[in-house]
Amino acid sequence: MKDLKHLIYFEKLLETANNTLIEEARKEGRLAIGYTCFHMPEVLLNLDNCFSVRLRAPNTGSMDIATYYMSNYTCEFCRALLERSFEGGFNFLDALAGVDACAEMNRCIENIEIQKLIPNEKFFVTHADIPYKVEDFTITHYVRQIKNRVLDKLHEVYGVDISDEAIRKAVDEHNEICRIITEIGEYRKLENPPITGYEYHVLNMATYCCPKYLILDKLRETLEEIKIRRPDSKLWYRARVALVGSEVDDLGLTKLIEDAGAFIVADRFCFGSTPGREEILLNEKEDALIQVCRHYLEVSECPRFMSNEKIEQRRVTADRLAREYHAEGIIFEQIKFCDFWAFERALASHIQQTDYHHPVLSIDRPYNARSSGQLRTRMQAFVESLEIKRIQKGGGSGNVKE
């Protein structure tokens, strides 16, 4: 296929946490609000003159300093963010909105705060307590936490407009991004799609890590380009897979998987589109803040939720995505030492095989996986196993359909 016009542009934006668009937005007087978790409602960090930045640490090398403060048995994502903070990589932040969801990330953010690693004069760190279940009273608690600990703080320190009208405006802008990303993602259902999983990952991740208003025009243009893009007549992939699991911001991982011949047709991981890029539908009767908070709790697929209905929701979602996007197998992945996904991956991967009859590859991986020869070998073996299953079913030895 012909290369996407703006792909290299988006890739360059993702080479560093403090990209050129963040610098441009801050020169315009806008406020960069960092966050690390889906439980912090992204749309509420884009009120008024604020823009959200989901933190990541691309091209991480040594994590010796962070390991000293957090030990080498903690999540590599958390340590990578702390290491990057020591390096000054997040000095552009005006605030950091954390959530009390993951103990390891709490330690990371506490170190950033206590050691004063962000030198900006008005910079502040805040934490919101996140409920473990979705009930009327837990939604009320969540709303109170977000208002008292995040919105009110932004208003007090920076004078940010946190009114119902401002929230509804932010939701409208958020929803346009979601519609574009969702429409692009729908093309992955096609047998011979005009987009790869890697390209989709790049586009989607840019919406998390860049000021949205500065990339909107290029996203619109890219959607129109994909609509008329002509894929090669011969399918480039050997098997179709869904990728499910913990935080993935490493483009090298998706590249590694697709270089092994597996087309990533669905992304059900942190930094993915499910959840994260669903439209937020508001009515006029209820406060926008309540509706936004309810939305994030209801669509969350985080394994931190241990209630039966949420466990079942995660299993059903993985199965639904695999079937809707015609995946021949599911890859369950987990960053090493991620507590919640360590438990979830072990059971969920087994359930998808035994109860839902999906071929499954289950892996734990380093934060930066691009150089892992072991992972590459396992991906290649999984692709070959899916091809063998297709042959046994009478589907031929080539691509999905011949």
CSV table of C-alpha atoms in Angstrom, one decimal:
chain,number,residue,atom,x,y,z
A,1,MET,CA,0.0,0.0,0.0
A,2,LYS,CA,1.0,3.6,-0.5
A,3,ASP,CA,2.2,5.1,2.7
A,4,LEU,CA,-0.2,7.3,4.7
A,5,LYS,CA,0.6,11.0,4.1
A,6,HIS,CA,0.9,12.0,7.7
A,7,LEU,CA,2.2,8.7,9.3
A,8,ILE,CA,5.8,9.9,9.7
A,9,TYR,CA,4.5,13.1,11.2
A,10,PHE,CA,2.5,11.2,13.8
A,11,GLU,CA,5.4,8.8,14.5
A,12,LYS,CA,7.8,11.8,15.1
A,13,LEU,CA,5.3,13.2,17.6
A,14,LEU,CA,5.4,10.0,19.5
A,15,GLU,CA,9.2,9.8,19.7
A,16,THR,CA,9.3,12.0,22.8
A,17,ALA,CA,6.8,12.8,25.6
A,18,ASN,CA,7.4,16.5,25.2
A,19,ASN,CA,6.6,16.7,21.5
A,20,THR,CA,6.5,19.8,19.3
A,21,LEU,CA,2.7,20.2,19.6
A,22,ILE,CA,2.9,20.3,23.4
A,23,GLU,CA,5.5,23.0,23.1
A,24,GLU,CA,3.3,24.9,20.7
A,25,ALA,CA,0.2,24.6,22.9
A,26,ARG,CA,2.1,25.8,26.0
A,27,LYS,CA,3.4,28.8,24.0
A,28,GLU,CA,-0.2,29.7,23.4
A,29,GLY,CA,-0.8,29.7,27.1
A,30,ARG,CA,-2.5,26.4,27.5
A,31,LEU,CA,-2.0,24.1,30.5
A,32,ALA,CA,-0.5,20.6,30.1
A,33,ILE,CA,-2.2,18.1,32.5
A,34,GLY,CA,-0.5,14.8,32.8
A,35,TYR,CA,-2.3,11.5,33.7
A,36,THR,CA,-1.4,7.8,33.7
A,37,CYS,CA,-4.7,5.9,34.0
A,38,PHE,CA,-8.0,5.4,32.3
A,39,HIS,CA,-9.7,6.0,35.7
A,40,MET,CA,-8.8,9.7,35.4
A,41,PRO,CA,-11.5,11.0,32.9
A,42,GLU,CA,-9.5,12.2,30.0
A,43,VAL,CA,-12.2,14.5,28.7
A,44,LEU,CA,-12.2,16.4,32.0
A,45,LEU,CA,-8.5,17.3,31.6
A,46,ASN,CA,-9.4,19.1,28.4
A,47,LEU,CA,-11.6,21.8,29.9
A,48,ASP,CA,-11.2,25.5,29.0
A,49,ASN,CA,-7.5,26.1,28.2
A,50,CYS,CA,-6.2,22.7,29.4
A,51,PHE,CA,-5.1,19.7,27.4
A,52,SER,CA,-4.5,16.2,28.6
A,53,VAL,CA,-1.2,14.3,28.1
A,54,ARG,CA,-1.2,10.6,28.8
A,55,LEU,CA,2.3,10.0,30.1
A,56,ARG,CA,4.7,7.6,28.5
A,57,ALA,CA,8.5,7.2,28.3
A,58,PRO,CA,9.5,6.3,24.8
A,59,ASN,CA,13.0,4.9,24.1
A,60,THR,CA,13.5,4.1,27.8
A,61,GLY,CA,17.0,2.8,28.5
A,62,SER,CA,18.4,2.3,32.0
A,63,MET,CA,15.9,2.6,34.9
A,64,ASP,CA,18.6,2.4,37.7
A,65,ILE,CA,17.5,5.5,39.6
A,66,ALA,CA,13.8,4.6,39.5
A,67,THR,CA,14.7,1.0,40.5
A,68,TYR,CA,16.6,2.4,43.5
A,69,TYR,CA,13.5,4.2,44.8
A,70,MET,CA,10.9,1.5,43.7
A,71,SER,CA,12.8,-1.8,43.6
A,72,ASN,CA,13.3,-4.0,40.5
A,73,TYR,CA,10.1,-6.0,41.3
A,74,THR,CA,7.7,-3.2,40.4
A,75,CYS,CA,6.0,-2.5,37.1
A,76,GLU,CA,8.4,-1.3,34.4
A,77,PHE,CA,5.9,1.3,33.1
A,78,CYS,CA,5.8,3.0,36.5
A,79,ARG,CA,9.6,2.9,36.8
A,80,ALA,CA,10.1,4.2,33.3
A,81,LEU,CA,7.9,7.2,34.1
A,82,LEU,CA,9.8,7.9,37.3
A,83,GLU,CA,13.1,7.6,35.5
A,84,ARG,CA,12.0,10.0,32.8
A,85,SER,CA,10.9,12.4,35.5
A,86,PHE,CA,14.4,12.4,37.0
A,87,GLU,CA,15.7,13.1,33.5
A,88,GLY,CA,13.5,16.1,33.2
A,89,GLY,CA,11.3,14.6,30.5
A,90,PHE,CA,8.1,15.8,32.1
A,91,ASN,CA,9.1,19.3,33.0
A,92,PHE,CA,6.5,20.7,30.7
A,93,LEU,CA,3.6,19.6,33.0
A,94,ASP,CA,1.5,22.1,34.8
A,95,ALA,CA,-0.3,19.4,36.9
A,96,LEU,CA,-0.3,15.6,37.3
A,97,ALA,CA,-3.7,14.0,38.0
A,98,GLY,CA,-3.2,10.6,39.6
A,99,VAL,CA,-5.7,8.0,40.8
A,100,ASP,CA,-5.5,5.6,43.7
A,101,ALA,CA,-5.9,2.6,41.6
A,102,CYS,CA,-2.5,0.9,41.3
A,103,ALA,CA,-0.1,0.8,44.3
A,104,GLU,CA,2.9,0.8,42.0
A,105,MET,CA,1.8,3.9,40.1
A,106,ASN,CA,1.0,5.6,43.4
A,107,ARG,CA,4.6,5.1,44.5
A,108,CYS,CA,5.8,6.6,41.2
A,109,ILE,CA,3.6,9.7,41.5
A,110,GLU,CA,4.5,10.1,45.2
A,111,ASN,CA,8.2,10.2,44.3
A,112,ILE,CA,7.5,12.8,41.6
A,113,GLU,CA,5.6,14.9,44.1
A,114,ILE,CA,7.8,14.5,47.3
A,115,GLN,CA,11.1,14.9,45.4
A,116,LYS,CA,9.7,17.9,43.5
A,117,LEU,CA,10.9,16.5,40.2
A,118,ILE,CA,8.7,19.0,38.2
A,119,PRO,CA,10.1,22.5,38.7
A,120,ASN,CA,7.1,24.5,37.4
A,121,GLU,CA,6.1,27.1,40.0
A,122,LYS,CA,2.3,26.3,40.2
A,123,PHE,CA,2.7,22.6,39.4
A,124,PHE,CA,0.7,20.3,41.6
A,125,VAL,CA,-0.1,16.6,42.0
A,126,THR,CA,-3.5,15.4,43.0
A,127,HIS,CA,-4.9,11.9,43.7
A,128,ALA,CA,-8.5,10.7,43.3
A,129,ASP,CA,-9.9,7.7,45.1
A,130,ILE,CA,-11.5,5.2,42.6
A,131,PRO,CA,-14.3,2.8,43.6
A,132,TYR,CA,-14.0,-1.0,43.1
A,133,LYS,CA,-17.7,-1.4,42.0
A,134,VAL,CA,-20.2,0.4,39.8
A,135,GLU,CA,-23.2,1.3,42.0
A,136,ASP,CA,-25.2,4.5,42.5
A,137,PHE,CA,-23.3,5.3,45.7
A,138,THR,CA,-19.9,4.6,44.2
A,139,ILE,CA,-20.7,6.9,41.2
A,140,THR,CA,-21.6,9.6,43.7
A,141,HIS,CA,-18.2,9.0,45.5
A,142,TYR,CA,-16.3,9.1,42.2
A,143,VAL,CA,-18.0,12.4,41.1
A,144,ARG,CA,-17.1,13.9,44.5
A,145,GLN,CA,-13.5,12.8,44.2
A,146,ILE,CA,-13.1,14.1,40.7
A,147,LYS,CA,-14.7,17.5,41.5
A,148,ASN,CA,-12.9,18.1,44.8
A,149,ARG,CA,-9.5,16.7,44.0
A,150,VAL,CA,-9.2,17.6,40.3
A,151,LEU,CA,-11.6,20.1,38.9
A,152,ASP,CA,-11.7,22.4,42.0
A,153,LYS,CA,-8.0,22.3,42.2
A,154,LEU,CA,-7.6,23.3,38.5
A,155,HIS,CA,-10.0,26.2,39.1
A,156,GLU,CA,-8.3,27.4,42.3
A,157,VAL,CA,-4.7,27.2,41.0
A,158,TYR,CA,-5.2,28.2,37.3
A,159,GLY,CA,-8.7,29.7,37.1
A,160,VAL,CA,-9.9,27.0,34.8
A,161,ASP,CA,-13.6,27.1,33.8
A,162,ILE,CA,-15.1,23.9,35.2
A,163,SER,CA,-18.8,24.8,34.6
A,164,ASP,CA,-21.3,22.3,33.1
A,165,GLU,CA,-21.2,24.3,29.9
A,166,ALA,CA,-17.4,23.9,29.7
A,167,ILE,CA,-17.7,20.1,30.4
A,168,ARG,CA,-20.2,19.7,27.6
A,169,LYS,CA,-18.0,21.6,25.2
A,170,ALA,CA,-15.1,19.4,26.0
A,171,VAL,CA,-17.2,16.3,25.5
A,172,ASP,CA,-18.3,17.5,22.1
A,173,GLU,CA,-14.6,18.0,21.0
A,174,HIS,CA,-13.7,14.6,22.6
A,175,ASN,CA,-16.5,12.9,20.7
A,176,GLU,CA,-15.3,14.1,17.3
A,177,ILE,CA,-11.9,12.5,17.9
A,178,CYS,CA,-13.6,9.3,19.0
A,179,ARG,CA,-15.8,9.2,15.8
A,180,ILE,CA,-12.7,9.6,13.6
A,181,ILE,CA,-10.7,6.9,15.4
A,182,THR,CA,-13.7,4.6,15.5
A,183,GLU,CA,-14.4,5.0,11.8
A,184,ILE,CA,-10.8,4.3,11.0
A,185,GLY,CA,-10.8,1.3,13.2
A,186,GLU,CA,-13.8,-0.2,11.5
A,187,TYR,CA,-11.8,-0.8,8.4
A,188,ARG,CA,-9.8,-3.4,10.3
A,189,LYS,CA,-12.8,-5.7,10.0
A,190,LEU,CA,-12.2,-6.0,6.2
A,191,GLU,CA,-10.4,-9.0,4.8
A,192,ASN,CA,-8.0,-6.8,3.0
A,193,PRO,CA,-8.1,-3.5,5.0
A,194,PRO,CA,-6.6,-0.2,3.9
A,195,ILE,CA,-4.8,0.2,7.3
A,196,THR,CA,-2.5,-1.9,9.4
A,197,GLY,CA,-2.7,-2.4,13.1
A,198,TYR,CA,0.6,-0.6,13.6
A,199,GLU,CA,-0.7,2.5,11.7
A,200,TYR,CA,-3.9,2.5,13.7
A,201,HIS,CA,-1.9,2.3,17.0
A,202,VAL,CA,0.1,5.3,15.9
A,203,LEU,CA,-2.9,7.4,15.1
A,204,ASN,CA,-4.8,6.4,18.2
A,205,MET,CA,-1.9,7.0,20.5
A,206,ALA,CA,-1.3,10.4,19.1
A,207,THR,CA,-4.8,11.4,20.3
A,208,TYR,CA,-3.8,10.5,23.8
A,209,CYS,CA,-0.4,12.2,23.8
A,210,CYS,CA,-0.9,15.4,21.8
A,211,PRO,CA,-3.2,18.4,22.2
A,212,LYS,CA,-6.2,17.2,20.3
A,213,TYR,CA,-7.1,20.5,18.6
A,214,LEU,CA,-3.7,20.6,16.9
A,215,ILE,CA,-4.0,17.2,15.3
A,216,LEU,CA,-7.7,17.2,14.4
A,217,ASP,CA,-7.2,18.5,10.8
A,218,LYS,CA,-4.6,15.8,10.0
A,219,LEU,CA,-6.8,13.1,11.5
A,220,ARG,CA,-9.7,14.2,9.4
A,221,GLU,CA,-7.5,14.2,6.3
A,222,THR,CA,-6.1,10.8,7.2
A,223,LEU,CA,-9.6,9.3,7.5
A,224,GLU,CA,-10.5,10.6,4.0
A,225,GLU,CA,-7.2,9.2,2.7
A,226,ILE,CA,-8.0,5.8,4.1
A,227,LYS,CA,-11.4,5.8,2.6
A,228,ILE,CA,-9.9,5.8,-0.9
A,229,ARG,CA,-6.6,4.0,-0.1
A,230,ARG,CA,-6.1,0.9,-2.2
A,231,PRO,CA,-4.5,-2.1,-0.5
A,232,ASP,CA,-2.3,-4.5,-2.4
A,233,SER,CA,-4.2,-7.3,-4.0
A,234,LYS,CA,-2.2,-9.9,-2.1
A,235,LEU,CA,-2.9,-9.9,1.7
A,236,TRP,CA,0.2,-8.9,3.6
A,237,TYR,CA,-0.6,-10.8,6.8
A,238,ARG,CA,-0.7,-14.5,7.6
A,239,ALA,CA,-3.2,-14.4,10.5
A,240,ARG,CA,-5.5,-12.0,12.3
A,241,VAL,CA,-5.2,-11.4,16.1
A,242,ALA,CA,-6.7,-9.4,18.8
A,243,LEU,CA,-4.3,-7.8,21.3
A,244,VAL,CA,-5.6,-7.8,24.9
A,245,GLY,CA,-3.9,-6.7,28.1
A,246,SER,CA,-2.0,-4.1,30.1
A,247,GLU,CA,-0.6,-0.7,29.0
A,248,VAL,CA,0.8,-0.7,25.5
A,249,ASP,CA,2.5,2.6,24.3
A,250,ASP,CA,5.5,0.8,22.7
A,251,LEU,CA,5.1,1.0,18.9
A,252,GLY,CA,7.9,-1.5,18.8
A,253,LEU,CA,5.6,-4.2,20.2
A,254,THR,CA,2.9,-3.8,17.6
A,255,LYS,CA,5.6,-3.6,14.9
A,256,LEU,CA,7.1,-6.8,16.2
A,257,ILE,CA,3.8,-8.6,16.2
A,258,GLU,CA,2.9,-7.5,12.7
A,259,ASP,CA,6.4,-8.2,11.3
A,260,ALA,CA,5.8,-11.8,12.5
A,261,GLY,CA,2.8,-11.9,10.1
A,262,ALA,CA,0.0,-11.2,12.6
A,263,PHE,CA,-2.4,-8.4,11.7
A,264,ILE,CA,-3.7,-6.7,15.0
A,265,VAL,CA,-7.4,-6.2,14.2
A,266,ALA,CA,-8.6,-5.2,17.7
A,267,ASP,CA,-6.9,-3.4,20.6
A,268,ARG,CA,-8.3,-4.1,24.0
A,269,PHE,CA,-5.5,-2.7,26.1
A,270,CYS,CA,-4.6,0.5,28.1
A,271,PHE,CA,-3.8,3.2,25.5
A,272,GLY,CA,-6.1,1.3,23.1
A,273,SER,CA,-9.4,2.3,21.6
A,274,THR,CA,-11.5,-0.2,23.7
A,275,PRO,CA,-12.2,1.3,26.0
A,276,GLY,CA,-11.2,4.9,25.4
A,277,ARG,CA,-12.5,6.0,22.1
A,278,GLU,CA,-16.3,5.5,22.6
A,279,GLU,CA,-18.4,8.6,22.3
A,280,ILE,CA,-19.7,10.0,25.6
A,281,LEU,CA,-23.5,10.5,25.2
A,282,LEU,CA,-25.0,13.3,27.4
A,283,ASN,CA,-28.6,14.2,28.1
A,284,GLU,CA,-29.8,17.7,29.1
A,285,LYS,CA,-31.5,16.5,32.4
A,286,GLU,CA,-28.5,15.5,34.4
A,287,ASP,CA,-25.2,17.2,35.3
A,288,ALA,CA,-22.6,16.6,32.7
A,289,LEU,CA,-20.0,15.7,35.4
A,290,ILE,CA,-22.2,12.9,36.7
A,291,GLN,CA,-22.7,11.5,33.2
A,292,VAL,CA,-19.1,11.6,32.4
A,293,CYS,CA,-18.0,9.9,35.6
A,294,ARG,CA,-20.7,7.2,35.1
A,295,HIS,CA,-19.5,6.6,31.6
A,296,TYR,CA,-15.9,6.0,32.6
A,297,LEU,CA,-16.8,3.6,35.4
A,298,GLU,CA,-19.2,1.6,33.2
A,299,VAL,CA,-17.0,1.2,30.1
A,300,SER,CA,-13.8,0.5,32.1
A,301,GLU,CA,-12.3,-2.9,31.5
A,302,CYS,CA,-9.6,-2.6,34.1
A,303,PRO,CA,-8.8,-5.9,36.0
A,304,ARG,CA,-8.7,-3.8,39.2
A,305,PHE,CA,-12.5,-4.3,39.2
A,306,MET,CA,-13.1,-7.7,40.9
A,307,SER,CA,-16.9,-7.8,40.9
A,308,ASN,CA,-18.4,-10.7,39.1
A,309,GLU,CA,-20.2,-8.4,36.5
A,310,LYS,CA,-16.9,-6.7,35.6
A,311,ILE,CA,-15.0,-10.0,35.3
A,312,GLU,CA,-17.7,-11.2,33.0
A,313,GLN,CA,-17.7,-7.9,31.1
A,314,ARG,CA,-14.0,-8.3,30.3
A,315,ARG,CA,-14.4,-11.8,29.1
A,316,VAL,CA,-17.4,-10.9,26.9
A,317,THR,CA,-15.6,-7.9,25.5
A,318,ALA,CA,-12.5,-9.9,24.4
A,319,ASP,CA,-14.7,-12.5,22.8
A,320,ARG,CA,-16.9,-9.9,21.1
A,321,LEU,CA,-14.0,-8.0,19.6
A,322,ALA,CA,-12.3,-11.2,18.4
A,323,ARG,CA,-15.5,-12.3,16.6
A,324,GLU,CA,-16.5,-8.8,15.3
A,325,TYR,CA,-13.0,-8.2,13.8
A,326,HIS,CA,-12.6,-11.8,12.6
A,327,ALA,CA,-9.6,-12.5,14.8
A,328,GLU,CA,-8.2,-16.1,14.5
A,329,GLY,CA,-6.5,-15.8,17.9
A,330,ILE,CA,-6.0,-13.6,20.9
A,331,ILE,CA,-2.7,-12.4,22.3
A,332,PHE,CA,-2.9,-11.7,26.1
A,333,GLU,CA,0.0,-9.5,27.1
A,334,GLN,CA,1.1,-8.0,30.4
A,335,ILE,CA,4.0,-5.8,31.4
A,336,LYS,CA,6.3,-7.6,33.8
A,337,PHE,CA,5.3,-7.1,37.5
A,338,CYS,CA,1.9,-5.5,36.7
A,339,ASP,CA,0.0,-6.9,39.6
A,340,PHE,CA,-3.6,-6.6,38.3
A,341,TRP,CA,-2.9,-8.0,34.8
A,342,ALA,CA,-0.7,-10.8,36.2
A,343,PHE,CA,-3.8,-12.3,37.8
A,344,GLU,CA,-6.1,-11.4,35.0
A,345,ARG,CA,-3.9,-12.8,32.2
A,346,ALA,CA,-3.5,-16.2,33.8
A,347,LEU,CA,-7.2,-16.8,34.2
A,348,ALA,CA,-8.6,-14.9,31.3
A,349,SER,CA,-6.4,-16.5,28.7
A,350,HIS,CA,-7.4,-19.9,30.0
A,351,ILE,CA,-11.1,-19.0,29.9
A,352,GLN,CA,-10.9,-17.7,26.4
A,353,GLN,CA,-9.5,-21.0,25.3
A,354,THR,CA,-11.8,-23.4,27.2
A,355,ASP,CA,-15.1,-21.4,27.3
A,356,TYR,CA,-14.9,-19.3,24.2
A,357,HIS,CA,-12.7,-21.5,22.0
A,358,HIS,CA,-10.2,-18.9,20.9
A,359,PRO,CA,-6.5,-19.9,20.3
A,360,VAL,CA,-4.5,-17.9,22.8
A,361,LEU,CA,-0.9,-16.7,23.2
A,362,SER,CA,-0.2,-15.5,26.8
A,363,ILE,CA,3.0,-13.5,27.4
A,364,ASP,CA,4.6,-11.2,29.9
A,365,ARG,CA,6.9,-8.6,28.3
A,366,PRO,CA,9.3,-5.7,29.1
A,367,TYR,CA,8.0,-2.2,28.8
A,368,ASN,CA,10.1,-1.8,25.6
A,369,ALA,CA,9.8,-5.0,23.7
A,370,ARG,CA,11.1,-4.2,20.3
A,371,SER,CA,14.5,-5.9,20.8
A,372,SER,CA,13.1,-9.1,22.4
A,373,GLY,CA,14.2,-12.1,20.3
A,374,GLN,CA,12.2,-14.4,22.6
A,375,LEU,CA,9.0,-12.5,22.0
A,376,ARG,CA,9.6,-12.5,18.2
A,377,THR,CA,10.1,-16.3,18.2
A,378,ARG,CA,6.9,-16.8,20.2
A,379,MET,CA,4.9,-14.5,17.9
A,380,GLN,CA,6.2,-16.4,14.8
A,381,ALA,CA,5.3,-19.7,16.4
A,382,PHE,CA,1.8,-18.5,17.3
A,383,VAL,CA,1.2,-17.3,13.7
A,384,GLU,CA,2.3,-20.7,12.4
A,385,SER,CA,0.0,-22.5,14.7
A,386,LEU,CA,-3.0,-20.4,13.5
A,387,GLU,CA,-2.1,-21.2,9.9
A,388,ILE,CA,-2.0,-24.9,10.8
A,389,LYS,CA,-5.4,-24.6,12.4
A,390,ARG,CA,-6.8,-22.9,9.3
A,391,ILE,CA,-5.4,-25.8,7.1
A,392,GLN,CA,-6.9,-28.4,9.4
A,393,LYS,CA,-10.3,-26.6,9.0
A,394,GLY,CA,-9.9,-26.7,5.3
A,395,GLY,CA,-9.2,-23.0,4.9
A,396,GLY,CA,-6.1,-23.4,2.8
A,397,SER,CA,-2.4,-22.8,3.5
A,398,GLY,CA,-2.3,-19.1,2.4
A,399,ASN,CA,-4.1,-16.1,3.9
A,400,VAL,CA,-7.4,-16.1,5.6
A,401,LYS,CA,-9.5,-16.5,2.5
A,402,GLU,CA,-8.3,-17.7,-0.9
